[in-house]
Short mmCIF file of C-alpha atoms in Angstrom, two decimals:
data_model
loop_
_atom_site.label_atom_id
_atom_site.label_comp_id
_atom_site.label_asym_id
_atom_site.label_seq_id
_atom_site.Cartn_x
_atom_site.Cartn_y
_atom_site.Cartn_z
CA UNK A 661 29.50 8.31 49.92
CA UNK A 662 27.85 7.43 53.13
CA UNK A 663 26.92 3.72 52.41
CA UNK A 664 30.73 2.84 51.69
CA UNK A 665 31.75 4.58 54.76
CA UNK A 666 29.15 2.62 56.78
CA UNK A 667 30.61 -0.71 55.33
CA UNK A 668 34.36 0.11 56.16
CA UNK A 669 33.37 1.26 59.57
CA UNK A 670 31.74 -2.35 59.82
CA UNK A 671 35.73 -3.27 60.25
CA UNK A 672 35.66 -7.34 61.18
CA UNK A 673 32.65 -7.40 62.87
CA UNK A 674 29.44 -8.46 60.02
CA UNK A 675 26.72 -8.89 62.56
CA UNK A 676 26.20 -10.55 65.89
CA UNK A 677 26.22 -14.14 64.86
CA UNK A 678 29.98 -14.18 64.93
CA UNK A 679 30.04 -13.70 68.59
CA UNK A 680 33.63 -14.46 69.00
CA UNK A 681 34.69 -11.06 66.60
CA UNK A 682 32.93 -9.41 70.06
CA UNK A 683 35.47 -10.76 72.31
CA UNK A 684 35.18 -12.08 76.01
CA UNK A 685 32.95 -9.96 78.39
CA UNK A 686 34.18 -9.89 81.93
CA UNK A 687 31.48 -11.48 84.32
CA UNK A 688 32.09 -8.77 86.96
CA UNK A 689 31.48 -5.84 84.16
CA UNK A 690 28.25 -4.11 84.82
CA UNK A 691 28.55 -1.80 81.63
CA UNK A 692 25.83 -2.59 79.07
CA UNK A 693 27.69 -2.02 76.08
CA UNK A 694 31.65 -3.08 75.79
CA UNK A 695 33.69 -0.32 73.76
CA UNK A 696 34.32 -2.85 71.34
CA UNK A 697 30.77 -2.87 70.71
CA UNK A 698 30.22 0.48 70.91
CA UNK A 699 33.00 0.82 68.17
CA UNK A 700 31.49 -1.58 66.11
CA UNK A 701 28.12 0.28 65.38
CA UNK A 702 26.66 -0.36 61.94
CA UNK A 703 26.00 3.23 62.10
CA UNK A 704 27.83 6.73 64.14
CA UNK A 705 26.11 9.47 65.22
CA UNK A 706 27.55 11.23 62.10
CA UNK A 707 26.33 8.70 60.19
CA UNK A 708 22.71 8.74 61.37
CA UNK A 709 22.54 13.05 60.89
CA UNK A 710 23.78 12.43 57.69
CA UNK A 711 20.89 10.10 57.37
CA UNK A 712 18.06 11.67 59.19
CA UNK A 713 18.81 15.28 58.64
CA UNK A 714 18.26 15.62 54.94
CA UNK A 715 14.95 13.79 55.28
CA UNK A 716 13.89 15.78 57.97
CA UNK A 717 14.28 18.84 55.77
CA UNK A 718 12.89 17.11 52.96
CA UNK A 719 9.74 15.99 54.46
CA UNK A 720 9.50 20.11 55.85
CA UNK A 721 10.16 21.33 52.45
CA UNK A 722 7.34 18.85 51.31
CA UNK A 723 4.87 19.99 53.89
CA UNK A 724 5.79 23.89 53.28
CA UNK A 725 4.66 23.41 49.37
CA UNK A 726 1.64 21.81 50.30
CA UNK A 727 0.68 24.02 52.66
CA UNK A 728 1.33 26.42 49.88
CA UNK A 729 -0.53 24.81 47.25
CA UNK A 730 -3.66 24.62 49.44
CA UNK A 731 -3.24 28.85 50.64
CA UNK A 732 -3.26 29.32 47.00
CA UNK A 733 -5.84 27.66 45.74
CA UNK A 734 -8.13 28.93 48.34
CA UNK A 735 -7.92 31.97 46.83
CA UNK A 736 -9.97 30.88 43.95
CA UNK A 737 -12.87 29.73 46.91
CA UNK A 738 -14.11 26.82 49.04
CA UNK A 739 -15.18 24.61 46.34
CA UNK A 740 -11.77 24.71 44.56
CA UNK A 741 -10.04 23.71 47.85
CA UNK A 742 -12.72 21.43 48.51
CA UNK A 743 -12.19 19.28 45.19
CA UNK A 744 -8.41 19.35 45.61
CA UNK A 745 -8.68 18.36 49.37
CA UNK A 746 -10.79 15.44 48.25
CA UNK A 747 -8.41 14.19 45.49
CA UNK A 748 -5.82 14.90 47.77
CA UNK A 749 -6.85 11.80 50.00
CA UNK A 750 -6.75 9.93 46.97
CA UNK A 751 -3.78 10.77 45.91
CA UNK A 752 -2.33 9.93 49.52
CA UNK A 753 -4.07 6.32 48.96
CA UNK A 754 -1.73 6.05 45.75
CA UNK A 755 1.38 7.84 47.09
CA UNK A 756 1.19 5.10 50.24
CA UNK A 757 0.95 2.36 47.77
CA UNK A 758 3.40 3.54 45.55
CA UNK A 759 5.82 4.24 48.62
CA UNK A 760 4.81 0.76 50.61
CA UNK A 761 6.10 -0.97 47.67
CA UNK A 762 9.50 0.99 47.55
CA UNK A 763 9.89 0.60 50.96
CA UNK A 764 9.40 -3.45 50.83
CA UNK A 765 12.81 -3.29 48.08
CA UNK A 766 14.65 -0.74 50.63
CA UNK A 767 14.21 -3.58 53.22
CA UNK A 768 15.44 -6.30 51.00
CA UNK A 769 18.24 -4.21 49.32
CA UNK A 770 19.13 -2.56 53.01
CA UNK A 771 19.20 -6.22 54.61
CA UNK A 772 21.74 -7.32 51.26
CA UNK A 773 23.85 -4.18 52.02
CA UNK A 774 24.20 -5.10 56.14
CA UNK A 775 24.87 -8.67 54.83
CA UNK A 776 27.66 -7.46 52.82
CA UNK A 777 25.92 -8.97 49.34
CA UNK A 778 26.19 -5.98 46.89
CA UNK A 779 25.92 -8.12 44.09
CA UNK A 780 22.26 -9.02 45.18
CA UNK A 781 21.78 -5.35 46.38
CA UNK A 782 22.14 -4.26 43.02
CA UNK A 783 19.91 -6.80 41.60
CA UNK A 784 17.37 -5.79 43.69
CA UNK A 785 17.67 -2.20 43.09
CA UNK A 786 16.53 -3.06 39.55
CA UNK A 787 13.94 -5.15 40.08
CA UNK A 788 12.55 -2.70 42.51
CA UNK A 789 12.31 0.09 39.89
CA UNK A 790 10.48 -2.42 37.59
CA UNK A 791 7.84 -3.46 40.24
CA UNK A 792 6.84 -0.39 41.31
CA UNK A 793 6.80 1.41 37.83
CA UNK A 794 4.37 -1.07 36.43
CA UNK A 795 2.46 -1.07 39.26
CA UNK A 796 1.80 3.19 38.88
CA UNK A 797 1.01 2.70 35.11
CA UNK A 798 -1.74 0.25 36.23
CA UNK A 799 -3.19 2.75 38.77
CA UNK A 800 -2.90 5.16 36.36
CA UNK A 801 -4.57 3.73 33.47
CA UNK A 802 -7.46 3.05 36.47
CA UNK A 803 -8.28 6.13 37.92
CA UNK A 804 -8.06 8.12 34.96
CA UNK A 805 -10.49 5.87 32.77
CA UNK A 806 -13.01 5.41 35.67
CA UNK A 807 -12.56 8.89 37.52
CA UNK A 808 -16.08 10.13 38.05
CA UNK A 809 -16.96 6.39 39.06
CA UNK A 810 -14.76 6.49 41.47
CA UNK A 811 -14.84 10.26 42.96
CA UNK A 812 -18.70 9.19 43.81
CA UNK A 813 -18.10 5.80 44.99
CA UNK A 814 -15.68 7.26 47.36
CA UNK A 815 -17.59 10.33 48.12
CA UNK A 816 -20.83 10.11 47.23
CA UNK A 817 -23.05 13.18 46.74
CA UNK A 818 -20.77 16.03 46.32
CA UNK A 819 -21.87 19.63 45.53
CA UNK A 820 -21.46 20.13 41.25
CA UNK A 821 -18.85 22.80 41.28
CA UNK A 822 -16.68 20.97 43.99
CA UNK A 823 -16.86 17.59 41.66
CA UNK A 824 -15.97 19.51 38.42
CA UNK A 825 -12.76 20.82 40.18
CA UNK A 826 -12.04 17.20 41.68
CA UNK A 827 -12.43 15.69 38.49
CA UNK A 828 -10.19 18.01 36.38
CA UNK A 829 -7.29 17.62 39.42
CA UNK A 830 -8.16 13.87 39.69
CA UNK A 831 -6.74 13.58 35.95
CA UNK A 832 -3.88 15.65 36.12
CA UNK A 833 -2.90 13.75 39.60
CA UNK A 834 -3.56 10.82 37.94
CA UNK A 835 -0.95 11.50 35.43
CA UNK A 836 2.08 11.90 37.74
CA UNK A 837 1.49 8.48 39.17
CA UNK A 838 4.32 6.47 36.80
CA UNK A 839 6.88 9.46 37.49
CA UNK A 840 6.04 9.27 41.06
CA UNK A 841 6.53 5.26 41.01
CA UNK A 842 10.32 6.26 39.36
CA UNK A 843 10.94 8.65 41.73
CA UNK A 844 9.85 6.66 45.25
CA UNK A 845 11.96 3.42 43.75
CA UNK A 846 14.94 5.38 42.93
CA UNK A 847 14.98 7.60 46.12
CA UNK A 848 14.63 3.98 48.06
CA UNK A 849 17.62 2.63 46.60
CA UNK A 850 19.74 6.07 47.38
CA UNK A 851 18.37 5.51 50.93
CA UNK A 852 19.24 1.88 51.51
CA UNK A 853 22.64 2.97 50.63
CA UNK A 854 22.25 5.83 53.67
CA UNK A 855 22.49 8.33 51.13
CA UNK A 856 19.60 10.97 51.85
CA UNK A 857 21.24 14.11 50.83
CA UNK A 858 20.98 13.65 46.74
CA UNK A 859 17.53 12.81 47.50
CA UNK A 860 16.77 16.01 49.71
CA UNK A 861 18.49 18.16 46.98
CA UNK A 862 16.63 16.64 44.02
CA UNK A 863 13.57 17.14 46.10
CA UNK A 864 14.14 20.89 46.74
CA UNK A 865 14.69 21.34 43.38
CA UNK A 866 11.45 20.16 42.03
CA UNK A 867 9.42 21.60 45.15
CA UNK A 868 10.80 24.90 44.34
CA UNK A 869 9.97 24.28 40.61
CA UNK A 870 6.47 23.41 41.65
CA UNK A 871 5.40 26.29 43.80
CA UNK A 872 6.76 28.85 41.38
CA UNK A 873 4.77 26.95 39.01
CA UNK A 874 1.88 27.21 40.99
CA UNK A 875 1.93 30.97 41.98
CA UNK A 876 2.51 31.65 37.97
CA UNK A 877 -0.28 29.32 36.96
CA UNK A 878 -2.91 30.79 39.77
CA UNK A 879 -1.67 34.04 39.97
CA UNK A 880 -0.67 35.17 36.30
CA UNK A 881 -2.43 33.04 34.12
CA UNK A 882 -5.84 33.06 36.74
CA UNK A 883 -5.73 29.21 36.27
CA UNK A 884 -8.28 26.73 38.96
CA UNK A 885 -7.39 23.79 39.88
CA UNK A 886 -5.50 22.84 36.93
CA UNK A 887 -2.91 25.54 38.15
CA UNK A 888 -1.49 23.34 41.07
CA UNK A 889 -1.88 19.89 39.35
CA UNK A 890 0.15 20.88 35.95
CA UNK A 891 3.44 22.07 37.85
CA UNK A 892 2.97 19.56 40.23
CA UNK A 893 2.87 16.92 37.22
CA UNK A 894 5.63 18.67 35.70
CA UNK A 895 7.78 18.38 39.21
CA UNK A 896 7.49 14.64 39.27
CA UNK A 897 8.61 14.26 35.57
CA UNK A 898 11.72 16.48 36.39
CA UNK A 899 12.09 14.71 39.62
CA UNK A 900 11.69 11.07 38.31
CA UNK A 901 14.26 11.90 35.64
CA UNK A 902 17.06 13.45 37.88
CA UNK A 903 16.95 10.45 40.59
CA UNK A 904 17.03 7.78 37.72
CA UNK A 905 20.37 9.88 36.10
CA UNK A 906 22.35 9.76 39.22
CA UNK A 907 21.75 6.10 39.65
CA UNK A 908 23.47 5.40 36.42
CA UNK A 909 26.88 6.39 37.75
CA UNK A 910 28.30 3.43 38.12
CA UNK A 911 30.69 5.05 40.69
CA UNK A 912 28.31 4.39 43.28
CA UNK A 913 27.79 1.45 45.63
CA UNK A 914 24.50 0.52 44.02
CA UNK A 915 23.70 1.81 40.37
CA UNK A 916 21.21 1.09 37.66
CA UNK A 917 23.50 -1.09 35.32
CA UNK A 918 23.19 -0.16 31.46
CA UNK A 919 22.97 -3.71 30.27
CA UNK A 920 19.46 -5.17 29.12
CA UNK A 921 17.19 -5.73 31.93
CA UNK A 922 15.95 -9.20 32.75
CA UNK A 923 13.38 -10.46 34.90
CA UNK A 924 14.57 -12.11 38.37
CA UNK A 925 11.34 -13.71 39.92
CA UNK A 926 13.37 -14.58 42.88
CA UNK A 927 14.47 -10.80 43.98
CA UNK A 928 10.56 -9.76 42.81
CA UNK A 929 8.98 -12.33 45.07
CA UNK A 930 11.47 -11.03 48.02
CA UNK A 931 10.46 -7.47 47.33
CA UNK A 932 6.91 -8.38 47.22
CA UNK A 933 6.95 -10.40 50.05
CA UNK A 934 7.56 -7.19 52.31
CA UNK A 935 6.21 -4.66 49.43
CA UNK A 936 2.72 -6.37 49.20
CA UNK A 937 1.79 -6.68 52.88
CA UNK A 938 3.07 -3.26 53.20
CA UNK A 939 1.30 -1.76 50.09
CA UNK A 940 -1.83 -3.58 51.25
CA UNK A 941 -1.81 -1.85 54.77
CA UNK A 942 -0.87 1.24 53.57
CA UNK A 943 -3.37 1.09 50.77
CA UNK A 944 -6.27 0.39 52.92
CA UNK A 945 -5.06 3.04 55.55
CA UNK A 946 -5.32 5.73 53.10
CA UNK A 947 -8.43 4.33 51.83
CA UNK A 948 -9.77 4.03 55.20
CA UNK A 949 -8.63 8.04 55.51
CA UNK A 950 -10.78 8.35 52.49
CA UNK A 951 -14.03 6.80 53.68
CA UNK A 952 -13.20 8.99 56.62
CA UNK A 953 -13.12 11.93 54.42
CA UNK A 954 -16.58 10.93 52.55
CA UNK A 955 -17.97 11.19 56.32
CA UNK A 956 -17.11 14.54 56.64
CA UNK A 957 -18.21 15.06 53.16
CA UNK A 958 -21.64 14.95 54.03
CA UNK A 959 -21.36 18.02 56.72
CA UNK A 960 -21.01 20.45 53.96
CA UNK A 961 -18.03 22.51 52.39
CA UNK A 962 -17.13 24.45 55.77
CA UNK A 963 -15.99 21.02 57.30
CA UNK A 964 -14.40 19.54 54.08
CA UNK A 965 -12.46 22.72 53.64
CA UNK A 966 -11.76 22.93 57.69
CA UNK A 967 -10.49 19.37 57.61
CA UNK A 968 -8.40 20.23 54.39
CA UNK A 969 -6.48 22.50 56.05
CA UNK A 970 -6.39 20.83 59.51
CA UNK A 971 -4.68 17.68 57.60
CA UNK A 972 -1.85 20.39 55.96
CA UNK A 973 -1.01 21.45 59.52
CA UNK A 974 -1.14 18.25 61.24
CA UNK A 975 1.24 16.62 58.49
CA UNK A 976 3.38 19.79 59.46
CA UNK A 977 3.06 18.73 62.92
CA UNK A 978 4.09 14.66 62.47
CA UNK A 979 6.45 15.40 59.46
CA UNK A 980 9.83 14.49 62.06
CA UNK A 981 8.04 11.08 62.06
CA UNK A 982 7.56 10.50 58.90
CA UNK A 983 11.09 11.25 57.98
CA UNK A 984 12.13 8.39 60.68
CA UNK A 985 10.01 6.13 58.97
CA UNK A 986 12.09 6.56 55.94
CA UNK A 987 15.28 6.49 58.39
CA UNK A 988 14.27 3.11 59.88
CA UNK A 989 14.17 1.17 57.01
CA UNK A 990 18.04 1.79 56.39
CA UNK A 991 19.22 1.59 59.54
CA UNK A 992 16.86 -1.48 61.28
CA UNK A 993 16.87 -3.27 57.70
CA UNK A 994 20.86 -2.96 57.54
CA UNK A 995 20.95 -3.98 61.12
CA UNK A 996 18.72 -7.14 60.66
CA UNK A 997 20.92 -7.98 57.54
CA UNK A 998 23.97 -7.94 59.40
CA UNK A 999 22.17 -10.59 61.77
CA UNK A 1000 22.57 -8.14 64.89
CA UNK A 1001 19.95 -8.05 67.09
CA UNK A 1002 21.83 -6.19 69.99
CA UNK A 1003 21.77 -3.47 67.13
CA UNK A 1004 18.32 -3.58 66.37
CA UNK A 1005 16.92 -2.72 69.72
CA UNK A 1006 19.85 -0.45 70.27
CA UNK A 1007 18.89 2.08 67.38
CA UNK A 1008 15.40 1.22 68.23
CA UNK A 1009 15.34 2.99 71.26
CA UNK A 1010 17.77 5.77 70.10
CA UNK A 1011 15.48 6.35 66.79
CA UNK A 1012 12.09 6.41 69.08
CA UNK A 1013 13.63 8.89 71.69
CA UNK A 1014 14.87 11.51 68.94
CA UNK A 1015 11.53 11.24 67.22
CA UNK A 1016 10.02 11.88 70.66
CA UNK A 1017 11.99 15.30 71.37
CA UNK A 1018 12.50 16.38 67.43
CA UNK A 1019 8.40 15.83 66.86
CA UNK A 1020 7.32 17.47 70.25
CA UNK A 1021 9.55 20.68 69.55
CA UNK A 1022 8.06 21.09 66.05
CA UNK A 1023 4.33 20.65 67.32
CA UNK A 1024 4.99 23.16 70.37
CA UNK A 1025 6.18 25.22 67.40
CA UNK A 1026 2.88 25.18 65.28
CA UNK A 1027 0.51 25.31 68.50
CA UNK A 1028 2.24 28.70 69.15
CA UNK A 1029 2.17 30.03 66.11
CA UNK A 1030 -1.36 28.51 64.85
CA UNK A 1031 -3.43 31.45 65.06
CA UNK A 1032 -1.15 33.14 62.47
CA UNK A 1033 -1.11 30.15 60.45
CA UNK A 1034 -4.70 29.76 59.94
CA UNK A 1035 -5.02 33.12 59.00
CA UNK A 1036 -2.52 33.23 55.91
CA UNK A 1037 -5.77 30.62 54.80
CA UNK A 1038 -8.18 33.60 54.44
CA UNK A 1039 -10.76 31.26 55.25
CA UNK A 1040 -13.84 32.70 56.91
CA UNK A 1041 -13.93 32.75 60.57
CA UNK A 1042 -16.13 29.53 60.95
CA UNK A 1043 -13.78 27.19 58.65
CA UNK A 1044 -11.39 29.26 60.39
CA UNK A 1045 -12.52 27.98 63.98
CA UNK A 1046 -12.99 24.12 63.18
CA UNK A 1047 -9.36 23.66 61.65
CA UNK A 1048 -8.31 25.22 64.74
CA UNK A 1049 -10.25 22.67 67.00
CA UNK A 1050 -9.07 19.98 64.55
CA UNK A 1051 -5.41 20.68 64.71
CA UNK A 1052 -5.50 21.04 68.59
CA UNK A 1053 -7.40 17.54 69.03
CA UNK A 1054 -4.40 16.02 66.90
CA UNK A 1055 -1.31 17.56 67.54
CA UNK A 1056 -2.29 17.62 71.50
CA UNK A 1057 -2.19 13.57 71.21
CA UNK A 1058 0.60 13.33 68.43
CA UNK A 1059 2.77 14.57 71.01
CA UNK A 1060 2.29 11.71 73.29
CA UNK A 1061 1.30 8.75 70.79
CA UNK A 1062 2.41 9.09 67.03
CA UNK A 1063 6.02 7.80 66.91
CA UNK A 1064 4.44 4.28 68.88
CA UNK A 1065 1.91 4.47 66.58
CA UNK A 1066 3.56 4.38 63.35
CA UNK A 1067 7.30 4.63 63.72
CA UNK A 1068 7.51 1.51 66.03
CA UNK A 1069 5.62 -0.65 63.25
CA UNK A 1070 7.77 0.75 60.50
CA UNK A 1071 10.65 -1.20 62.67
CA UNK A 1072 8.88 -4.03 62.87
CA UNK A 1073 8.52 -3.96 59.20
CA UNK A 1074 12.07 -3.31 58.43
CA UNK A 1075 12.51 -6.38 60.42
CA UNK A 1076 10.34 -8.55 58.10
CA UNK A 1077 6.97 -8.79 60.32
CA UNK A 1078 4.82 -7.43 57.94
CA UNK A 1079 1.67 -9.20 57.92
CA UNK A 1080 0.84 -8.73 61.74
CA UNK A 1081 1.47 -4.68 61.43
CA UNK A 1082 -0.54 -4.99 58.23
CA UNK A 1083 -3.44 -7.20 60.12
CA UNK A 1084 -3.46 -4.91 63.21
CA UNK A 1085 -3.10 -1.73 61.14
CA UNK A 1086 -6.20 -2.50 59.06
CA UNK A 1087 -8.24 -3.72 61.66
CA UNK A 1088 -8.12 -0.71 63.96
CA UNK A 1089 -8.42 1.81 60.98
CA UNK A 1090 -11.67 0.41 59.98
CA UNK A 1091 -13.18 -0.67 63.49
CA UNK A 1092 -12.19 3.11 65.10
CA UNK A 1093 -11.61 5.61 62.06
CA UNK A 1094 -14.36 4.55 60.10
CA UNK A 1095 -16.91 2.52 62.19
CA UNK A 1096 -16.58 4.40 65.33
CA UNK A 1097 -15.92 7.78 63.32
CA UNK A 1098 -19.75 7.13 61.37
CA UNK A 1099 -20.83 6.67 65.06
CA UNK A 1100 -19.34 9.94 66.82
CA UNK A 1101 -19.84 12.04 63.48
CA UNK A 1102 -23.11 11.26 62.03
CA UNK A 1103 -24.88 9.25 64.80
CA UNK A 1104 -24.16 11.38 67.49
CA UNK A 1105 -23.79 14.67 65.59
CA UNK A 1106 -20.32 15.62 66.31
CA UNK A 1107 -19.20 16.23 62.91
CA UNK A 1108 -15.78 16.55 62.00
CA UNK A 1109 -14.85 16.80 65.64
CA UNK A 1110 -16.17 12.96 66.54
CA UNK A 1111 -14.58 11.29 63.79
CA UNK A 1112 -10.69 13.18 64.84
CA UNK A 1113 -11.87 11.68 68.11
CA UNK A 1114 -12.47 8.32 67.20
CA UNK A 1115 -8.84 8.99 64.92
CA UNK A 1116 -7.11 9.14 68.36
CA UNK A 1117 -8.85 6.08 69.57
CA UNK A 1118 -7.28 4.15 66.36
CA UNK A 1119 -3.67 5.66 67.63
CA UNK A 1120 -4.23 3.82 71.18
CA UNK A 1121 -5.29 0.68 69.61
CA UNK A 1122 -2.17 0.71 67.55
CA UNK A 1123 0.58 1.14 70.26
CA UNK A 1124 -1.07 -1.33 72.16
CA UNK A 1125 -0.51 -3.98 69.83
CA UNK A 1126 2.92 -2.89 68.38
CA UNK A 1127 4.56 -2.16 72.07
CA UNK A 1128 3.04 -5.77 73.32
CA UNK A 1129 4.72 -7.04 69.81
CA UNK A 1130 8.00 -5.34 70.03
CA UNK A 1131 8.26 -6.38 73.63
CA UNK A 1132 7.38 -10.16 73.21
CA UNK A 1133 10.24 -10.60 70.20
CA UNK A 1134 8.35 -12.54 67.80
CA UNK A 1135 9.74 -9.96 64.97
CA UNK A 1136 13.63 -12.02 66.02
CA UNK A 1137 12.29 -15.20 64.59
CA UNK A 1138 10.81 -13.45 61.22
CA UNK A 1139 14.16 -11.28 60.81
CA UNK A 1140 16.40 -14.73 61.19
CA UNK A 1141 17.77 -13.21 64.47
#
């Protein structure tokens, strides 16, 4: 198991707090890293590949399934795809909150592993599952009970057929939230151990199950939006059960013990100290995206549909960065737990460089194949042309900005610097994406294009603050380095 291999590979060096263990450095030596430091790296290149490659394929599979879902529901008309795309913005909001809470637990667990406190890591993993599951159940109840009011508040007056499809899709989607909570919690525990291979395999199973179920329900049973929602619900149930059962194995480094569960407020507080700011940030960030979509929803069905398709393709372009956001929690978290500032900086540069190279390659492929991909959606010429313009705006800028705007702040979070990232993300989102998007889209009449230009302005703001924060070193104190 990779988590055990990482700990074995640490040898006698628990971190840079024990400076003597690294040996003296000759005053005339100009080589930045001694051979001993290289040998004592927490993660070898092979370890990183084992962690990152499955995460990339997992993200790729999820993106492809999302695209396939949109393509299939598009055969039921633009009202159906519009309803699904609107509710998917809500789903992203909830997914991000639950994922942020799970990542908060993953940071705590990874730091315990890095500090070689395995018993504490075991305790935190169980408290993580409880905390996120309770959150998922509460959110599920709220969104099912107040579904119509929530849709009206968020998206205002939308066409009746779009609203009808959105309500059906939201009820079924919300039923999956508790199972998504279990899945995210268990996946976070596996990733804390550096074991992303299992989460990829489970993801592959449930995504294949999902896409086959969608095709059967839509093309064989001739169902509408329920045809993409019900198989997704079933897939989340299956995935959560699989990961939970796999974590009952006592042979793993971390596992769910078969003993009576008791609350541990100390561990829950540690999880929430990181998870709550991350959850607030992710939740309000996604809420801002929902408000942006509500602006676009006032531009008509064509722009709603084009925005939904463009979001699918843009997610494909940034999937490498999404995978890296998960990987840095494990890597940087363990470095912080080991008290090794030099390794935090080393892996920050290494992971950012890798993200730029690989994400740039994916974006290039998407740009080359863009016309062919858009043709598959089968939308009318006006919608297709607008979707293409939005994708070009996003991917052209993401090539240079996305890693620093979104991966770097996750590195700061893994070092416990969560409040600063939360404040910057929220303020930048609401000023640039929401307010400036309203100015460009509505007041200046630029429509969806103006809203997406405002989104790029948000990226520029985020990069300015996060790069300055990392360079300034304030995060070191919060990480205890």
